[in-house]
Short mmCIF file of C-alpha atoms and ligand atoms in Angstrom, two decimals:
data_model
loop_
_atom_site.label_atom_id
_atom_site.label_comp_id
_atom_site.label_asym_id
_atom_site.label_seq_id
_atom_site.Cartn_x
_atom_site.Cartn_y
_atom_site.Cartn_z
CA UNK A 181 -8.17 1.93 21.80
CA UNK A 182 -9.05 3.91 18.80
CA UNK A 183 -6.02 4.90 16.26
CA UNK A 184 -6.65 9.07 16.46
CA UNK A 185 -6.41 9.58 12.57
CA UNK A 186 -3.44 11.77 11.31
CA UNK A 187 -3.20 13.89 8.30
CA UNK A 188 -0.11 15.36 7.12
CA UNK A 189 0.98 17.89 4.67
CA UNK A 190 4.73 17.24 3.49
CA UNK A 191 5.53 20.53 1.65
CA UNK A 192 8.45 19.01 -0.06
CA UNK A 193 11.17 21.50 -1.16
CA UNK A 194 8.07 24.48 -1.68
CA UNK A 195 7.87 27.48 0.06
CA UNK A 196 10.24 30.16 1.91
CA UNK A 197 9.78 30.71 5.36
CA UNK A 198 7.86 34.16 4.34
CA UNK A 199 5.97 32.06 2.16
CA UNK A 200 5.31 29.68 4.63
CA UNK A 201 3.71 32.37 7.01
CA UNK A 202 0.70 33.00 5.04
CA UNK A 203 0.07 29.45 4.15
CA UNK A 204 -0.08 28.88 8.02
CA UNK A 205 -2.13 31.53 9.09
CA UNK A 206 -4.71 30.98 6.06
CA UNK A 207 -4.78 27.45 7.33
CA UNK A 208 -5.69 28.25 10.88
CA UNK A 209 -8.07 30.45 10.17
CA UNK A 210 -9.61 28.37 7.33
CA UNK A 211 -9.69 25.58 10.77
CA UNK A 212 -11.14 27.96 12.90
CA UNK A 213 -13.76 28.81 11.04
CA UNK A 214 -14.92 25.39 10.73
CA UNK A 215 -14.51 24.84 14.46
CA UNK A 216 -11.45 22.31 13.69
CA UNK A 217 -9.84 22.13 17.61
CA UNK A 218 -6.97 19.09 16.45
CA UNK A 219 -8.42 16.81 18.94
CA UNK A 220 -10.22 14.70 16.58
CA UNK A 221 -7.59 14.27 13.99
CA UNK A 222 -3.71 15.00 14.25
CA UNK A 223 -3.37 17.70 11.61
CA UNK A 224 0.48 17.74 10.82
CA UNK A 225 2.02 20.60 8.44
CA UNK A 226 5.82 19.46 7.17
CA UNK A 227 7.47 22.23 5.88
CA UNK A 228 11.36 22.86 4.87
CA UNK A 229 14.21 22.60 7.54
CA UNK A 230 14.64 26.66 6.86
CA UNK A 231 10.94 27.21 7.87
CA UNK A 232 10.33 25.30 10.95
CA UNK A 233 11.34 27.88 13.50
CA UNK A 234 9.05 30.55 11.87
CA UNK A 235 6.43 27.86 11.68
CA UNK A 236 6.70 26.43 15.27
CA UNK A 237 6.51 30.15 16.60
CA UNK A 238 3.41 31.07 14.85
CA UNK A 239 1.67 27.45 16.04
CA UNK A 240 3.28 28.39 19.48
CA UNK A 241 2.01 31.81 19.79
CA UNK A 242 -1.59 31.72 18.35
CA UNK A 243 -1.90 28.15 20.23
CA UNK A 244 -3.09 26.42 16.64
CA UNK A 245 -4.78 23.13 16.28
CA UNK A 246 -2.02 22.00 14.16
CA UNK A 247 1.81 19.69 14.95
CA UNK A 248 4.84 20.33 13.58
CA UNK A 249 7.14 17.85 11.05
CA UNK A 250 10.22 17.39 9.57
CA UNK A 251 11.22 16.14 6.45
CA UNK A 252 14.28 14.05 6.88
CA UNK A 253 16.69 13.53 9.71
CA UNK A 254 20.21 12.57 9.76
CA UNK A 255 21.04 8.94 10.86
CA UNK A 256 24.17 10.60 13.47
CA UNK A 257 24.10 12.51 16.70
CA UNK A 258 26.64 15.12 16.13
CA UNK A 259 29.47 16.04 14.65
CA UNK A 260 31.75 16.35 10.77
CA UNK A 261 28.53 15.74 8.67
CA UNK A 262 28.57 18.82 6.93
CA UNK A 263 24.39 20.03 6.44
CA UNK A 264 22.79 17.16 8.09
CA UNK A 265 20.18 18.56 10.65
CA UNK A 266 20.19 15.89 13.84
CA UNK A 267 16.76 14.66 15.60
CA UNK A 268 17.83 16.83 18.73
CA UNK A 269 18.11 20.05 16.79
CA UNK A 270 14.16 19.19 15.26
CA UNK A 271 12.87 17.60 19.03
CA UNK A 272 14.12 21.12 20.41
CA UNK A 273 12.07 22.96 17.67
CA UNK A 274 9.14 20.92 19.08
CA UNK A 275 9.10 19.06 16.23
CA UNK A 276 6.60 15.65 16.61
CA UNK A 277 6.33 13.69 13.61
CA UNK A 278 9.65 13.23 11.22
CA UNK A 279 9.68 11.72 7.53
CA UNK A 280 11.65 8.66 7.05
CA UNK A 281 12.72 7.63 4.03
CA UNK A 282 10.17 9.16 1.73
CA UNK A 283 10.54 7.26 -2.05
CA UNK A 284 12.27 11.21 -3.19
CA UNK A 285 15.01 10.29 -0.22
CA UNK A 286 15.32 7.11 -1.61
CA UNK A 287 15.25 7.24 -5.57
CA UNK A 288 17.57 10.65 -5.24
CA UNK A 289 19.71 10.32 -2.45
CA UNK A 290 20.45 7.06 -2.46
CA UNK A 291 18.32 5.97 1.20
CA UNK A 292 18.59 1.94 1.69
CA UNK A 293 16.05 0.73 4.29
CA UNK A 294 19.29 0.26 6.47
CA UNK A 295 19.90 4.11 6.76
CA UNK A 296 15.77 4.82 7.00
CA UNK A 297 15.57 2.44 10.17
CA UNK A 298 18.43 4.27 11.55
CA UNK A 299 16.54 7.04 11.18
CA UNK A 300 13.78 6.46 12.96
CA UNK A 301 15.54 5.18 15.71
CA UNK A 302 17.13 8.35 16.03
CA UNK A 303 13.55 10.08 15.99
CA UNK A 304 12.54 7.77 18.41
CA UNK A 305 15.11 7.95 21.11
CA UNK A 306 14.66 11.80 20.52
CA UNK A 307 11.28 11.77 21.48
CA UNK A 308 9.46 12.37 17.93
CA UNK A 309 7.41 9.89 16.26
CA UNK A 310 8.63 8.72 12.82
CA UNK A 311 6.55 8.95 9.68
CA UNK A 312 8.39 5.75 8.07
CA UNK A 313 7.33 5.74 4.48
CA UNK A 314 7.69 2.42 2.01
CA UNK A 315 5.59 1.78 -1.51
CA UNK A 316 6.33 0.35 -4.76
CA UNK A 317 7.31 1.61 -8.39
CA UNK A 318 5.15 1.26 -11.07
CA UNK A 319 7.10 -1.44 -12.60
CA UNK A 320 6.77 -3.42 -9.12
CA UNK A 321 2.72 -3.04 -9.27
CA UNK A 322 2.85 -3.94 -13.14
CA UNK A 323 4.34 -7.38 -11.91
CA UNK A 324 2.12 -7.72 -9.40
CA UNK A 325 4.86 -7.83 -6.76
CA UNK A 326 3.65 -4.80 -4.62
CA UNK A 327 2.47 -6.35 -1.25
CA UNK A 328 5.88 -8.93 -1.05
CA UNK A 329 8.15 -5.63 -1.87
CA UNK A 330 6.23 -3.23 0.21
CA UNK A 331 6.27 -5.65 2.87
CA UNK A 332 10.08 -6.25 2.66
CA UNK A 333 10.29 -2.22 2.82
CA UNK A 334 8.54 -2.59 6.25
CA UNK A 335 10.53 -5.43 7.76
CA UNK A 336 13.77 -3.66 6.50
CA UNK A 337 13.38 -0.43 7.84
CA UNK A 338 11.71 -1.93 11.17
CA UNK A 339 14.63 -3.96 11.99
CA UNK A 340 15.55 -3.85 15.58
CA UNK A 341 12.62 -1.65 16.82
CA UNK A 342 10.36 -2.57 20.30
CA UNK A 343 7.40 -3.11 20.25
CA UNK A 344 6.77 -0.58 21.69
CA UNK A 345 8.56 1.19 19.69
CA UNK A 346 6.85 0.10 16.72
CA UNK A 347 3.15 0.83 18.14
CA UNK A 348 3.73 4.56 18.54
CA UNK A 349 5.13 5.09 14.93
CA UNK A 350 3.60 5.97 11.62
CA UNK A 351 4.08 3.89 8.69
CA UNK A 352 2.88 5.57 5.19
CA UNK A 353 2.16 3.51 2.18
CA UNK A 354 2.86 5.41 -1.08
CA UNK A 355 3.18 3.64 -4.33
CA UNK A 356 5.75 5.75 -6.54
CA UNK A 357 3.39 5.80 -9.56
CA UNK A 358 0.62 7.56 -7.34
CA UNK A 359 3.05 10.39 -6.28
CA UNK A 360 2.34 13.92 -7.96
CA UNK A 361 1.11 12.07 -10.98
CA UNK A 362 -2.70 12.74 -10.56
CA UNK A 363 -2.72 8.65 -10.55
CA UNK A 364 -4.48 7.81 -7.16
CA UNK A 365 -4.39 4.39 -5.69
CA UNK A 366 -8.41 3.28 -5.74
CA UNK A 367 -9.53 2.85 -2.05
CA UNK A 368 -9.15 -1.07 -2.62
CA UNK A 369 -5.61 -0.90 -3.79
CA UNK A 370 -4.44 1.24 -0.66
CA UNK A 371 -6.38 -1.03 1.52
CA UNK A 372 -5.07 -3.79 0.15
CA UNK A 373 -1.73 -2.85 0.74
CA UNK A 374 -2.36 -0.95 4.28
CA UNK A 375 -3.93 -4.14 5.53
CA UNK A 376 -1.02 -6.20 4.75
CA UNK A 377 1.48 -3.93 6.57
CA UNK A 378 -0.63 -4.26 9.48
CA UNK A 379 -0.92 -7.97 9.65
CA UNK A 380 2.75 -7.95 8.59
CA UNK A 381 3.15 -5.94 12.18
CA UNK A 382 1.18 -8.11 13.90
CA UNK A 383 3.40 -11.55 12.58
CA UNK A 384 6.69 -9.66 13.67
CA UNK A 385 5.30 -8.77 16.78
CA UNK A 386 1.57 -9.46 17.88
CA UNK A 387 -1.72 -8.33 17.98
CA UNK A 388 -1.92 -5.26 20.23
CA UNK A 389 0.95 -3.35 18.25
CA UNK A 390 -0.76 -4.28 14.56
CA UNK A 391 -3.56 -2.40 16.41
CA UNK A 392 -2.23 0.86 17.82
CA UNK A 393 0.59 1.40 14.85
CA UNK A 394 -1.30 3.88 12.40
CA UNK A 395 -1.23 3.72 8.79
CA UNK A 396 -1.30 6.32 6.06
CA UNK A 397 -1.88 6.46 2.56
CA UNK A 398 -0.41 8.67 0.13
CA UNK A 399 -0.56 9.66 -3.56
CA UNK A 400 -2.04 12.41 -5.02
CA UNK A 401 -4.48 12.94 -2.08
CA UNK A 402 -7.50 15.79 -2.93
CA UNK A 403 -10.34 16.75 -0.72
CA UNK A 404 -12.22 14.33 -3.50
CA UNK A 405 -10.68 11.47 -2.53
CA UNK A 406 -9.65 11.55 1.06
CA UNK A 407 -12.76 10.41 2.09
CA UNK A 408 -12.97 7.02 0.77
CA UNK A 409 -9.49 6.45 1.50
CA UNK A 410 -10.11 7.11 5.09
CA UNK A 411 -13.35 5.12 5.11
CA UNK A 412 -10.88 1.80 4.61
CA UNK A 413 -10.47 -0.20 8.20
CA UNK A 414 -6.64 -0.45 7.61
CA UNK A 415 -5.84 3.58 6.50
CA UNK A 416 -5.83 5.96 9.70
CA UNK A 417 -4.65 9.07 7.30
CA UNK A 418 -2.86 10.21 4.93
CA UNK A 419 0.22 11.91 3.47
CA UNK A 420 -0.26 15.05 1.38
CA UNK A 421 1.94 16.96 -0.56
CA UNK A 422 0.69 18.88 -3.51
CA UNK A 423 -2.75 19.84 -2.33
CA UNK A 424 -0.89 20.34 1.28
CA UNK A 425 -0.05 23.57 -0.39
CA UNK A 426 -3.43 24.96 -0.57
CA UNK A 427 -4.92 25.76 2.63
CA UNK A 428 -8.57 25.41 1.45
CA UNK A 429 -8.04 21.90 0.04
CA UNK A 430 -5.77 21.06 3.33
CA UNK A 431 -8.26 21.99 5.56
CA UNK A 432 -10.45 20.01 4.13
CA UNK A 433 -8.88 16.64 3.79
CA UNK A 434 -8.08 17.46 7.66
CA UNK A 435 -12.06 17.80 7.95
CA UNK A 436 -12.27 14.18 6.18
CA UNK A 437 -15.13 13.39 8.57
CA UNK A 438 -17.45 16.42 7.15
CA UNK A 439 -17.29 15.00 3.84
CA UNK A 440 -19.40 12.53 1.57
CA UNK A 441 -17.71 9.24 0.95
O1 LIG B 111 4.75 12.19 -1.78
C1 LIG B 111 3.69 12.55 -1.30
C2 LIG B 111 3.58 12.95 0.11
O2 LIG B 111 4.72 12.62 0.82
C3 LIG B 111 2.46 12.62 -2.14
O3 LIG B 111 2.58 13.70 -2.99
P1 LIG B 111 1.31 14.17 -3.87
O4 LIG B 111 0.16 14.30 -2.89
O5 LIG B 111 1.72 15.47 -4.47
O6 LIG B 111 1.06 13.08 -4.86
#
């Protein structure tokens, strides 16, 4: 079966939840205008913790073509952890898709692959489908090192999954030195990279969920450059932030397909 492509704007720590309104609304009607329905492509927006009710309420009420994400999720159910948000407070703000250990989680706060798989098997057991993100430093890639430590990223943080498990998730490849730096990774250098995750799925578990798990790129993503990027057999979408901030140039990398490659 065909991966449905998935494109998804991680706001980072940008915008209030007033702030957030507009950029919604211009979105969907930027969409609507161009006849975008969301059945062709999963168009994700991932805004702050503080804006997600606001956000899932407009997508609710004016039935959008667009999902809902998170940016981080805490490894625990309940309890003493003192402004952690848990996957059952996001799953019952019909949140879908949550980051996992985005390379800001990790650099800043300290993430180990240990705490990021724990993470996504919280999102999973919640009913939410993790957006588990790995990708090497610029020193890494200067060595030449990025596929082995990208690949040990994967294995890490997909310790003790299903199958099954593993099929339904979203892993996102984005090398540090591509992030917010204007740097994009050529087409050849994500696919290079997405491909090996893939087989790398399909070693520690088999064919069929290599096939179905979907793939993302990320890195300074434009409506310039999505469409090469997609055009590469291993990348079903891709990770936004900066431009994810723009509705014009969102809706257009969601509209990948209408543009030249
Ligand atoms: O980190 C990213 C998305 O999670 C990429 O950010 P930019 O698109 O701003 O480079």
């Amino acid at each position: 079966m065909a991966r449905t492509p998935i494109i998804a704007g991680n706001w980072k720590m940008n915008l209030n939840h007033v702030e957030a309104t507009g950029l919604v609304q211009k979105l969907a009607w930027t969409l609507a205008d161009k006849q975008f329905d969301g059945k062709k492509v999963d168009a994700v927006v991932i805004p702050p913790f503080t804006d997600l009710r606001t956000v899932q309420t407009l997508i609710d009420g004016d039935r959008m073509p667009l999902q809902l994400g998170a940016q981080n999720v805490s490894q625990h159910d309940s309890g003493a952890y003192t402004g952690e948000i848990s996957a059952d407070m996001l799953a019952k703000l019909q949140v879908k898709y949550v980051v996992v250990g985005h390379s800001e989680r990790r650099e800043y706060f300290g993430e180990t692959d240990e705490v990021i798989g724990a993470k996504a098997k919280k999102v999973i057991e919640a009913g939410m489908t993790p957006i588990i993100c790995v990708g090497e430093g610029l020193d890494i890639r200067k060595e030449g090192r990025h596929v082995e430590y990208t690949l040990a990223q994967v294995r890490g943080t997909l310790e003790g999954l299903t199958a099954e498990q593993v099929a339904g998730l979203v892993i996102a490849y984005e090398p540090v030195w591509a992030i917010g730096t204007g740097e994009v990774a050529t087409p050849d250098d994500a696919q290079e990279v997405c491909g090996a995750i893939r087989q790398e799925v399909a070693s520690l578990y088999d064919e069929a969920t290599a096939e179905s798990v979907r793939i993302q790129y990320g890195g300074s993503v434009k409506a310039g450059s999505i469409a090469q990027i997609m055009a590469q057999p291993d990348i079903d979408g891709a990770l936004v932030g900066g431009a994810s901030l723009q509705a014009e140039e969102f809706a257009a990398i969601v509209r990948f397909y209408d543009l030249p490659a």
